[in-house]
Amino acid sequence: MVVCTDITEARDLCHAVRADGKRVAVVPTMGALHDAHLMLVDRARRQSDFVVVTIFVNPTQFGPAEDYSRYPRNLEQDLAKLRPHHVDMVFAPSAADMYPVGHATTVRVAGLSDHLCGLYRPGHFDGVATVVAKLFNIINPTMAVFGRKDFQQLKVIRRMARDLDMPIDILGVPTIRDPDGLAKSSRNAYLSAADRGRALSIPRGLTAAHYAFMRGERRVDELLGAVEAFVQVAADSVDYVTAANPDTLESLPRHASSGEHLLIAVAMRVGGTRLIDNTVIGEDSPPLARERSR
Ligand code: AMP
């Protein structure tokens, strides 16, 4: 496993591998790696010849009041987790190298970036699209692997690749959950045991919406109500509980009826921690397969 912090060195190695006719997969991460990241790596391994994991806490996707400075960073631990997964290269650049003085270019995917989290984290998806475009240019991958846990991010990156003629397959991996249903996240490390108990309202609420849908409920108001019944009592604050078109991410009015595919996305705060989760009814299994709505 080559560990590389230098942009030119990373580019030269990846371009040489591509010139050899090999398929290069990249898994972009911010480190603090957990099992879900490793599942993405395993998927990349199965479908490519050369796996690159990038580790970079990207400053431009954090708002001024967000957790950029306290975001967990531990490169040595991350490398130890990656070694058994047969990663070929880890690329961990510095912020100063990625954003040298005078860096002035932003990639913005209009529309998809403006819904859901875009309403609460202005500029976030511009930061994501910009850094991923830069990583794609450095690594020159044939494919890139992202998690559906960050469903909006996946959609934004797919659209960016399409619009900017980047010949890269963007693979989406289903959300990986702990046995209690909570979606794995580096930010779960911030949660106390009591906070974690409250966070479980998210998979419970999403599951309740699935079961309501299975019983034939199609009214958006009722489906959202099923989620809200769980999360509103548990959260310190709720940014949104939204039903949206999974293709456009446009939210459906509460008086609308759902079609056969419906994205339900949640963002809320427990303690000081902002948690997001989502499910696509009609595509995903309920987060808690055996849980029944109350
Ligand atoms: P992050 O390090 O949080 O930027 O995440 C890196 C990648 O891992 C992104 O594509 C995330 O969507 C993905 N990821 C993080 N948590 C999960 C999860 N619980 N299930 C699936 N993918 C995930």
mmCIF file of C-alpha atoms and ligand atoms in Angstrom:
data_model
loop_
_atom_site.group_PDB
_atom_site.id
_atom_site.type_symbol
_atom_site.label_atom_id
_atom_site.label_comp_id
_atom_site.label_asym_id
_atom_site.label_seq_id
_atom_site.Cartn_x
_atom_site.Cartn_y
_atom_site.Cartn_z
ATOM 1 C CA MET A 1 0.000 0.000 0.000
ATOM 2 C CA VAL A 2 1.625 3.208 -1.167
ATOM 3 C CA VAL A 3 0.850 6.175 1.061
ATOM 4 C CA CYS A 4 1.134 9.381 -0.822
ATOM 5 C CA THR A 5 0.662 12.980 0.274
ATOM 6 C CA ASP A 6 2.104 14.640 -2.807
ATOM 7 C CA ILE A 7 -0.279 15.523 -5.648
ATOM 8 C CA THR A 8 2.247 15.077 -8.454
ATOM 9 C CA GLU A 9 3.442 11.749 -7.104
ATOM 10 C CA ALA A 10 -0.144 10.472 -6.799
ATOM 11 C CA ARG A 11 -1.008 11.645 -10.300
ATOM 12 C CA ASP A 12 2.091 10.083 -11.854
ATOM 13 C CA LEU A 13 1.483 6.719 -10.207
ATOM 14 C CA CYS A 14 -2.228 6.582 -11.101
ATOM 15 C CA HIS A 15 -1.665 7.690 -14.671
ATOM 16 C CA ALA A 16 1.034 5.011 -15.118
ATOM 17 C CA VAL A 17 -1.397 2.361 -13.817
ATOM 18 C CA ARG A 18 -4.084 3.555 -16.251
ATOM 19 C CA ALA A 19 -1.564 3.549 -19.104
ATOM 20 C CA ASP A 20 -1.042 -0.140 -18.300
ATOM 21 C CA GLY A 21 -4.710 -0.732 -19.153
ATOM 22 C CA LYS A 22 -5.768 -1.257 -15.526
ATOM 23 C CA ARG A 23 -9.089 -0.199 -14.021
ATOM 24 C CA VAL A 24 -8.539 2.343 -11.260
ATOM 25 C CA ALA A 25 -11.199 2.809 -8.559
ATOM 26 C CA VAL A 26 -11.197 5.695 -6.114
ATOM 27 C CA VAL A 27 -12.994 5.815 -2.763
ATOM 28 C CA PRO A 28 -13.046 9.415 -1.503
ATOM 29 C CA THR A 29 -13.280 9.724 2.310
ATOM 30 C CA MET A 30 -12.570 12.160 5.097
ATOM 31 C CA GLY A 31 -10.880 9.471 7.191
ATOM 32 C CA ALA A 32 -11.966 8.354 10.685
ATOM 33 C CA LEU A 33 -12.679 5.172 8.824
ATOM 34 C CA HIS A 34 -15.323 2.688 9.959
ATOM 35 C CA ASP A 35 -16.831 -0.505 8.555
ATOM 36 C CA ALA A 36 -18.974 1.311 5.997
ATOM 37 C CA HIS A 37 -15.900 2.901 4.427
ATOM 38 C CA LEU A 38 -14.314 -0.547 4.312
ATOM 39 C CA MET A 39 -17.372 -1.967 2.519
ATOM 40 C CA LEU A 40 -16.911 0.734 -0.129
ATOM 41 C CA VAL A 41 -13.271 -0.279 -0.413
ATOM 42 C CA ASP A 42 -14.229 -3.954 -0.808
ATOM 43 C CA ARG A 43 -16.685 -3.043 -3.549
ATOM 44 C CA ALA A 44 -13.942 -1.053 -5.312
ATOM 45 C CA ARG A 45 -11.552 -3.998 -4.917
ATOM 46 C CA ARG A 46 -14.009 -6.423 -6.536
ATOM 47 C CA GLN A 47 -14.576 -4.205 -9.541
ATOM 48 C CA SER A 48 -11.142 -2.811 -10.308
ATOM 49 C CA ASP A 49 -7.435 -3.615 -10.549
ATOM 50 C CA PHE A 50 -6.038 -0.702 -8.533
ATOM 51 C CA VAL A 51 -7.817 0.774 -5.514
ATOM 52 C CA VAL A 52 -7.109 4.295 -4.302
ATOM 53 C CA VAL A 53 -8.567 5.575 -1.032
ATOM 54 C CA THR A 54 -8.356 9.311 -0.528
ATOM 55 C CA ILE A 55 -8.341 10.724 2.982
ATOM 56 C CA PHE A 56 -8.908 14.435 3.129
ATOM 57 C CA VAL A 57 -10.970 16.520 5.532
ATOM 58 C CA ASN A 58 -12.048 19.077 2.985
ATOM 59 C CA PRO A 59 -12.287 22.555 4.524
ATOM 60 C CA THR A 60 -14.440 24.010 1.750
ATOM 61 C CA GLN A 61 -17.391 21.763 2.518
ATOM 62 C CA PHE A 62 -17.650 22.867 6.153
ATOM 63 C CA GLY A 63 -19.545 25.992 7.154
ATOM 64 C CA PRO A 64 -17.922 28.497 9.544
ATOM 65 C CA ALA A 65 -19.899 27.172 12.557
ATOM 66 C CA GLU A 66 -19.382 23.502 11.671
ATOM 67 C CA ASP A 67 -17.019 20.852 13.022
ATOM 68 C CA TYR A 68 -14.030 21.184 10.632
ATOM 69 C CA SER A 69 -11.453 21.718 13.369
ATOM 70 C CA ARG A 70 -12.765 18.985 15.671
ATOM 71 C CA TYR A 71 -13.533 16.439 12.921
ATOM 72 C CA PRO A 72 -11.779 13.191 14.004
ATOM 73 C CA ARG A 73 -8.393 12.701 12.311
ATOM 74 C CA ASN A 74 -6.148 9.687 12.812
ATOM 75 C CA LEU A 75 -4.155 8.718 9.740
ATOM 76 C CA GLU A 76 -2.181 5.909 11.386
ATOM 77 C CA GLN A 77 -5.358 4.168 12.583
ATOM 78 C CA ASP A 78 -6.944 4.617 9.174
ATOM 79 C CA LEU A 79 -3.944 3.076 7.418
ATOM 80 C CA ALA A 80 -4.029 0.088 9.801
ATOM 81 C CA LYS A 81 -7.714 -0.460 8.959
ATOM 82 C CA LEU A 82 -7.080 -0.270 5.226
ATOM 83 C CA ARG A 83 -4.087 -2.624 5.030
ATOM 84 C CA PRO A 84 -6.073 -5.908 5.299
ATOM 85 C CA HIS A 85 -8.377 -4.697 2.513
ATOM 86 C CA HIS A 86 -5.666 -4.731 -0.143
ATOM 87 C CA VAL A 87 -5.718 -1.072 -0.985
ATOM 88 C CA ASP A 88 -3.051 -0.122 -3.518
ATOM 89 C CA MET A 89 -2.710 3.560 -2.716
ATOM 90 C CA VAL A 90 -3.818 5.974 -0.019
ATOM 91 C CA PHE A 91 -3.766 9.592 -1.068
ATOM 92 C CA ALA A 92 -3.821 11.981 1.903
ATOM 93 C CA PRO A 93 -2.938 15.475 0.710
ATOM 94 C CA SER A 94 -2.679 18.578 2.893
ATOM 95 C CA ALA A 95 -5.239 21.389 2.697
ATOM 96 C CA ALA A 96 -2.434 23.783 1.737
ATOM 97 C CA ASP A 97 -1.547 21.655 -1.290
ATOM 98 C CA MET A 98 -5.163 21.141 -2.356
ATOM 99 C CA TYR A 99 -6.020 24.825 -1.928
ATOM 100 C CA PRO A 100 -2.869 26.851 -2.542
ATOM 101 C CA VAL A 101 -3.039 30.596 -2.114
ATOM 102 C CA GLY A 102 -5.013 32.017 -5.027
ATOM 103 C CA HIS A 103 -7.180 28.935 -5.587
ATOM 104 C CA ALA A 104 -10.273 30.483 -7.164
ATOM 105 C CA THR A 105 -12.295 27.803 -8.925
ATOM 106 C CA THR A 106 -15.525 26.263 -7.656
ATOM 107 C CA VAL A 107 -17.594 23.523 -9.242
ATOM 108 C CA ARG A 108 -21.286 24.056 -8.642
ATOM 109 C CA VAL A 109 -24.043 21.619 -9.568
ATOM 110 C CA ALA A 110 -27.118 23.824 -9.609
ATOM 111 C CA GLY A 111 -30.485 22.410 -8.600
ATOM 112 C CA LEU A 112 -29.454 19.127 -6.999
ATOM 113 C CA SER A 113 -27.201 21.027 -4.572
ATOM 114 C CA ASP A 114 -29.955 23.374 -3.489
ATOM 115 C CA HIS A 115 -32.464 20.974 -1.914
ATOM 116 C CA LEU A 116 -32.394 19.067 1.403
ATOM 117 C CA CYS A 117 -29.009 19.680 3.100
ATOM 118 C CA GLY A 118 -28.251 22.433 0.582
ATOM 119 C CA LEU A 119 -30.854 24.593 2.315
ATOM 120 C CA TYR A 120 -29.132 24.227 5.685
ATOM 121 C CA ARG A 121 -25.470 24.020 4.649
ATOM 122 C CA PRO A 122 -24.953 26.795 2.100
ATOM 123 C CA GLY A 123 -21.957 26.082 -0.136
ATOM 124 C CA HIS A 124 -21.512 22.556 1.216
ATOM 125 C CA PHE A 125 -22.117 20.740 -2.069
ATOM 126 C CA ASP A 126 -20.007 23.272 -3.980
ATOM 127 C CA GLY A 127 -17.149 22.295 -1.675
ATOM 128 C CA VAL A 128 -17.877 18.612 -2.213
ATOM 129 C CA ALA A 129 -18.146 18.889 -6.010
ATOM 130 C CA THR A 130 -14.983 20.971 -6.201
ATOM 131 C CA VAL A 131 -12.841 18.637 -4.129
ATOM 132 C CA VAL A 132 -14.169 15.525 -5.867
ATOM 133 C CA ALA A 133 -13.487 17.090 -9.282
ATOM 134 C CA LYS A 134 -9.928 17.818 -8.137
ATOM 135 C CA LEU A 135 -9.489 14.269 -6.817
ATOM 136 C CA PHE A 136 -10.829 12.873 -10.089
ATOM 137 C CA ASN A 137 -8.354 14.993 -12.034
ATOM 138 C CA ILE A 138 -5.458 13.818 -9.886
ATOM 139 C CA ILE A 139 -6.371 10.114 -9.750
ATOM 140 C CA ASN A 140 -7.926 9.783 -13.234
ATOM 141 C CA PRO A 141 -10.099 6.840 -12.100
ATOM 142 C CA THR A 142 -12.297 4.582 -14.213
ATOM 143 C CA MET A 143 -14.770 4.357 -11.338
ATOM 144 C CA ALA A 144 -15.529 6.010 -8.022
ATOM 145 C CA VAL A 145 -17.456 4.533 -5.112
ATOM 146 C CA PHE A 146 -19.795 6.553 -2.866
ATOM 147 C CA GLY A 147 -22.340 5.641 -0.183
ATOM 148 C CA ARG A 148 -26.082 6.131 -0.455
ATOM 149 C CA LYS A 149 -25.974 7.310 3.166
ATOM 150 C CA ASP A 150 -25.062 10.650 1.566
ATOM 151 C CA PHE A 151 -27.707 10.287 -1.114
ATOM 152 C CA GLN A 152 -27.668 13.924 -2.189
ATOM 153 C CA GLN A 153 -23.876 13.887 -2.480
ATOM 154 C CA LEU A 154 -24.071 10.799 -4.701
ATOM 155 C CA LYS A 155 -26.595 12.519 -6.981
ATOM 156 C CA VAL A 156 -24.510 15.711 -7.143
ATOM 157 C CA ILE A 157 -21.347 13.792 -8.071
ATOM 158 C CA ARG A 158 -23.137 11.717 -10.720
ATOM 159 C CA ARG A 159 -24.500 14.878 -12.316
ATOM 160 C CA MET A 160 -21.132 16.613 -12.160
ATOM 161 C CA ALA A 161 -19.426 13.677 -13.874
ATOM 162 C CA ARG A 162 -22.098 13.615 -16.563
ATOM 163 C CA ASP A 163 -22.143 17.375 -17.135
ATOM 164 C CA LEU A 164 -18.360 17.766 -17.202
ATOM 165 C CA ASP A 165 -17.850 14.731 -19.469
ATOM 166 C CA MET A 166 -15.831 12.818 -16.913
ATOM 167 C CA PRO A 167 -15.792 9.200 -18.144
ATOM 168 C CA ILE A 168 -16.060 7.759 -14.645
ATOM 169 C CA ASP A 169 -18.577 5.186 -13.400
ATOM 170 C CA ILE A 170 -20.077 6.451 -10.171
ATOM 171 C CA LEU A 171 -21.110 3.489 -8.011
ATOM 172 C CA GLY A 172 -23.551 3.901 -5.109
ATOM 173 C CA VAL A 173 -23.338 1.471 -2.174
ATOM 174 C CA PRO A 174 -26.369 0.938 0.105
ATOM 175 C CA THR A 175 -26.245 2.482 3.570
ATOM 176 C CA ILE A 176 -24.421 0.300 6.077
ATOM 177 C CA ARG A 177 -25.994 0.248 9.540
ATOM 178 C CA ASP A 178 -25.052 -0.922 12.989
ATOM 179 C CA PRO A 179 -27.174 -3.822 14.299
ATOM 180 C CA ASP A 180 -29.420 -1.320 16.113
ATOM 181 C CA GLY A 181 -30.189 0.363 12.776
ATOM 182 C CA LEU A 182 -28.140 3.545 13.174
ATOM 183 C CA ALA A 183 -26.334 4.390 9.935
ATOM 184 C CA LYS A 184 -22.592 4.171 10.454
ATOM 185 C CA SER A 185 -20.938 7.562 10.479
ATOM 186 C CA SER A 186 -17.664 9.057 11.653
ATOM 187 C CA ARG A 187 -19.777 11.593 13.559
ATOM 188 C CA ASN A 188 -21.371 8.822 15.671
ATOM 189 C CA ALA A 189 -18.131 9.008 17.684
ATOM 190 C CA TYR A 190 -19.416 12.321 19.096
ATOM 191 C CA LEU A 191 -22.556 10.665 20.564
ATOM 192 C CA SER A 192 -22.898 9.773 24.250
ATOM 193 C CA ALA A 193 -24.794 6.546 25.039
ATOM 194 C CA ALA A 194 -27.927 8.591 25.776
ATOM 195 C CA ASP A 195 -27.547 10.587 22.525
ATOM 196 C CA ARG A 196 -27.159 7.377 20.596
ATOM 197 C CA GLY A 197 -30.428 6.091 22.065
ATOM 198 C CA ARG A 198 -32.147 9.230 20.810
ATOM 199 C CA ALA A 199 -30.460 8.923 17.407
ATOM 200 C CA LEU A 200 -32.165 5.553 16.949
ATOM 201 C CA SER A 201 -35.388 7.474 16.415
ATOM 202 C CA ILE A 202 -34.127 8.028 12.854
ATOM 203 C CA PRO A 203 -34.011 4.394 11.656
ATOM 204 C CA ARG A 204 -37.193 3.732 13.649
ATOM 205 C CA GLY A 205 -39.005 6.603 11.973
ATOM 206 C CA LEU A 206 -37.804 5.686 8.492
ATOM 207 C CA THR A 207 -38.878 2.102 9.127
ATOM 208 C CA ALA A 208 -42.306 3.256 10.260
ATOM 209 C CA ALA A 209 -42.696 5.116 6.955
ATOM 210 C CA HIS A 210 -41.801 1.948 5.046
ATOM 211 C CA TYR A 211 -44.431 -0.046 6.905
ATOM 212 C CA ALA A 212 -47.061 2.636 6.407
ATOM 213 C CA PHE A 213 -46.252 2.556 2.677
ATOM 214 C CA MET A 214 -46.516 -1.257 2.656
ATOM 215 C CA ARG A 215 -49.953 -0.953 4.236
ATOM 216 C CA GLY A 216 -50.943 1.155 1.235
ATOM 217 C CA GLU A 217 -50.432 4.644 2.632
ATOM 218 C CA ARG A 218 -49.492 7.061 -0.168
ATOM 219 C CA ARG A 219 -50.284 10.432 1.416
ATOM 220 C CA VAL A 220 -47.003 12.294 1.888
ATOM 221 C CA ASP A 221 -48.366 13.995 4.994
ATOM 222 C CA GLU A 222 -49.025 10.637 6.652
ATOM 223 C CA LEU A 223 -45.703 9.117 5.578
ATOM 224 C CA LEU A 224 -43.784 12.097 6.950
ATOM 225 C CA GLY A 225 -45.920 12.033 10.080
ATOM 226 C CA ALA A 226 -44.806 8.448 10.687
ATOM 227 C CA VAL A 227 -41.155 9.585 10.713
ATOM 228 C CA GLU A 228 -41.802 12.756 12.690
ATOM 229 C CA ALA A 229 -43.594 10.819 15.445
ATOM 230 C CA PHE A 230 -40.213 9.282 16.277
ATOM 231 C CA VAL A 231 -37.695 12.008 15.539
ATOM 232 C CA GLN A 232 -39.419 15.118 16.838
ATOM 233 C CA VAL A 233 -39.534 13.865 20.412
ATOM 234 C CA ALA A 234 -35.948 12.605 20.314
ATOM 235 C CA ALA A 235 -34.055 15.382 18.510
ATOM 236 C CA ASP A 236 -32.751 18.589 20.019
ATOM 237 C CA SER A 237 -33.642 20.175 16.693
ATOM 238 C CA VAL A 238 -34.780 18.907 13.328
ATOM 239 C CA ASP A 239 -33.406 20.536 10.170
ATOM 240 C CA TYR A 240 -35.809 18.616 7.966
ATOM 241 C CA VAL A 241 -37.900 15.526 7.478
ATOM 242 C CA THR A 242 -38.607 15.651 3.760
ATOM 243 C CA ALA A 243 -40.221 13.498 1.123
ATOM 244 C CA ALA A 244 -38.630 14.072 -2.260
ATOM 245 C CA ASN A 245 -38.395 12.778 -5.778
ATOM 246 C CA PRO A 246 -35.316 10.491 -5.678
ATOM 247 C CA ASP A 247 -34.212 11.642 -9.162
ATOM 248 C CA THR A 248 -34.549 15.422 -8.860
ATOM 249 C CA LEU A 249 -34.453 15.717 -5.032
ATOM 250 C CA GLU A 250 -37.346 18.164 -5.293
ATOM 251 C CA SER A 251 -39.506 17.941 -2.217
ATOM 252 C CA LEU A 252 -43.113 16.851 -2.471
ATOM 253 C CA PRO A 253 -45.744 19.042 -0.855
ATOM 254 C CA ARG A 254 -47.396 17.476 2.178
ATOM 255 C CA HIS A 255 -50.755 17.306 0.426
ATOM 256 C CA ALA A 256 -49.257 15.296 -2.482
ATOM 257 C CA SER A 257 -49.422 11.558 -2.986
ATOM 258 C CA SER A 258 -46.341 9.428 -3.410
ATOM 259 C CA GLY A 259 -45.500 7.434 -6.513
ATOM 260 C CA GLU A 260 -43.856 4.024 -6.208
ATOM 261 C CA HIS A 261 -40.410 5.511 -5.447
ATOM 262 C CA LEU A 262 -40.060 8.062 -2.707
ATOM 263 C CA LEU A 263 -36.978 9.459 -0.996
ATOM 264 C CA ILE A 264 -37.452 10.240 2.674
ATOM 265 C CA ALA A 265 -34.519 12.136 4.126
ATOM 266 C CA VAL A 266 -33.867 13.338 7.657
ATOM 267 C CA ALA A 267 -31.342 15.760 9.128
ATOM 268 C CA MET A 268 -31.434 16.491 12.830
ATOM 269 C CA ARG A 269 -29.274 17.313 15.801
ATOM 270 C CA VAL A 270 -28.695 15.208 18.878
ATOM 271 C CA GLY A 271 -26.452 16.831 21.447
ATOM 272 C CA GLY A 272 -24.153 18.920 19.296
ATOM 273 C CA THR A 273 -24.105 16.351 16.499
ATOM 274 C CA ARG A 274 -25.861 16.727 13.173
ATOM 275 C CA LEU A 275 -27.022 13.372 11.828
ATOM 276 C CA ILE A 276 -28.421 12.593 8.386
ATOM 277 C CA ASP A 277 -30.091 9.490 7.041
ATOM 278 C CA ASN A 278 -32.428 8.555 4.222
ATOM 279 C CA THR A 279 -34.276 5.727 2.599
ATOM 280 C CA VAL A 280 -35.775 5.282 -0.840
ATOM 281 C CA ILE A 281 -39.121 3.572 -0.390
ATOM 282 C CA GLY A 282 -39.654 1.228 -3.303
ATOM 283 C CA GLU A 283 -35.892 0.535 -3.548
ATOM 284 C CA ASP A 284 -34.268 0.145 -0.125
ATOM 285 C CA SER A 285 -35.235 -2.297 2.611
ATOM 286 C CA PRO A 286 -36.537 -0.731 5.823
ATOM 287 C CA PRO A 287 -33.585 0.195 8.074
ATOM 288 C CA LEU A 288 -34.972 -2.088 10.787
ATOM 289 C CA ALA A 289 -36.361 -5.045 8.937
ATOM 290 C CA ARG A 290 -38.207 -6.471 11.936
ATOM 291 C CA GLU A 291 -39.344 -3.223 13.553
ATOM 292 C CA ARG A 292 -43.068 -2.474 13.305
ATOM 293 C CA SER A 293 -44.445 1.026 13.416
ATOM 294 C CA ARG A 294 -46.314 1.831 16.582
HETATM 295 P P1 AMP B 1 -17.041 10.460 4.608
HETATM 296 O O1 AMP B 1 -15.741 9.974 5.140
HETATM 297 O O2 AMP B 1 -18.081 10.694 5.662
HETATM 298 O O3 AMP B 1 -16.887 11.607 3.656
HETATM 299 O O4 AMP B 1 -17.626 9.262 3.746
HETATM 300 C C1 AMP B 1 -16.883 8.707 2.686
HETATM 301 C C2 AMP B 1 -17.777 7.841 1.865
HETATM 302 O O5 AMP B 1 -18.308 6.797 2.682
HETATM 303 C C3 AMP B 1 -18.983 8.584 1.278
HETATM 304 O O6 AMP B 1 -19.223 8.133 -0.043
HETATM 305 C C4 AMP B 1 -20.103 8.191 2.213
HETATM 306 O O7 AMP B 1 -21.375 8.218 1.593
HETATM 307 C C5 AMP B 1 -19.708 6.765 2.530
HETATM 308 N N1 AMP B 1 -20.345 6.335 3.773
HETATM 309 C C6 AMP B 1 -20.195 6.876 5.014
HETATM 310 N N2 AMP B 1 -20.996 6.246 5.896
HETATM 311 C C7 AMP B 1 -21.669 5.299 5.198
HETATM 312 C C8 AMP B 1 -22.644 4.319 5.531
HETATM 313 N N3 AMP B 1 -23.104 4.178 6.783
HETATM 314 N N4 AMP B 1 -23.105 3.510 4.553
HETATM 315 C C9 AMP B 1 -22.653 3.644 3.281
HETATM 316 N N5 AMP B 1 -21.745 4.542 2.905
HETATM 317 C C10 AMP B 1 -21.252 5.355 3.838
#
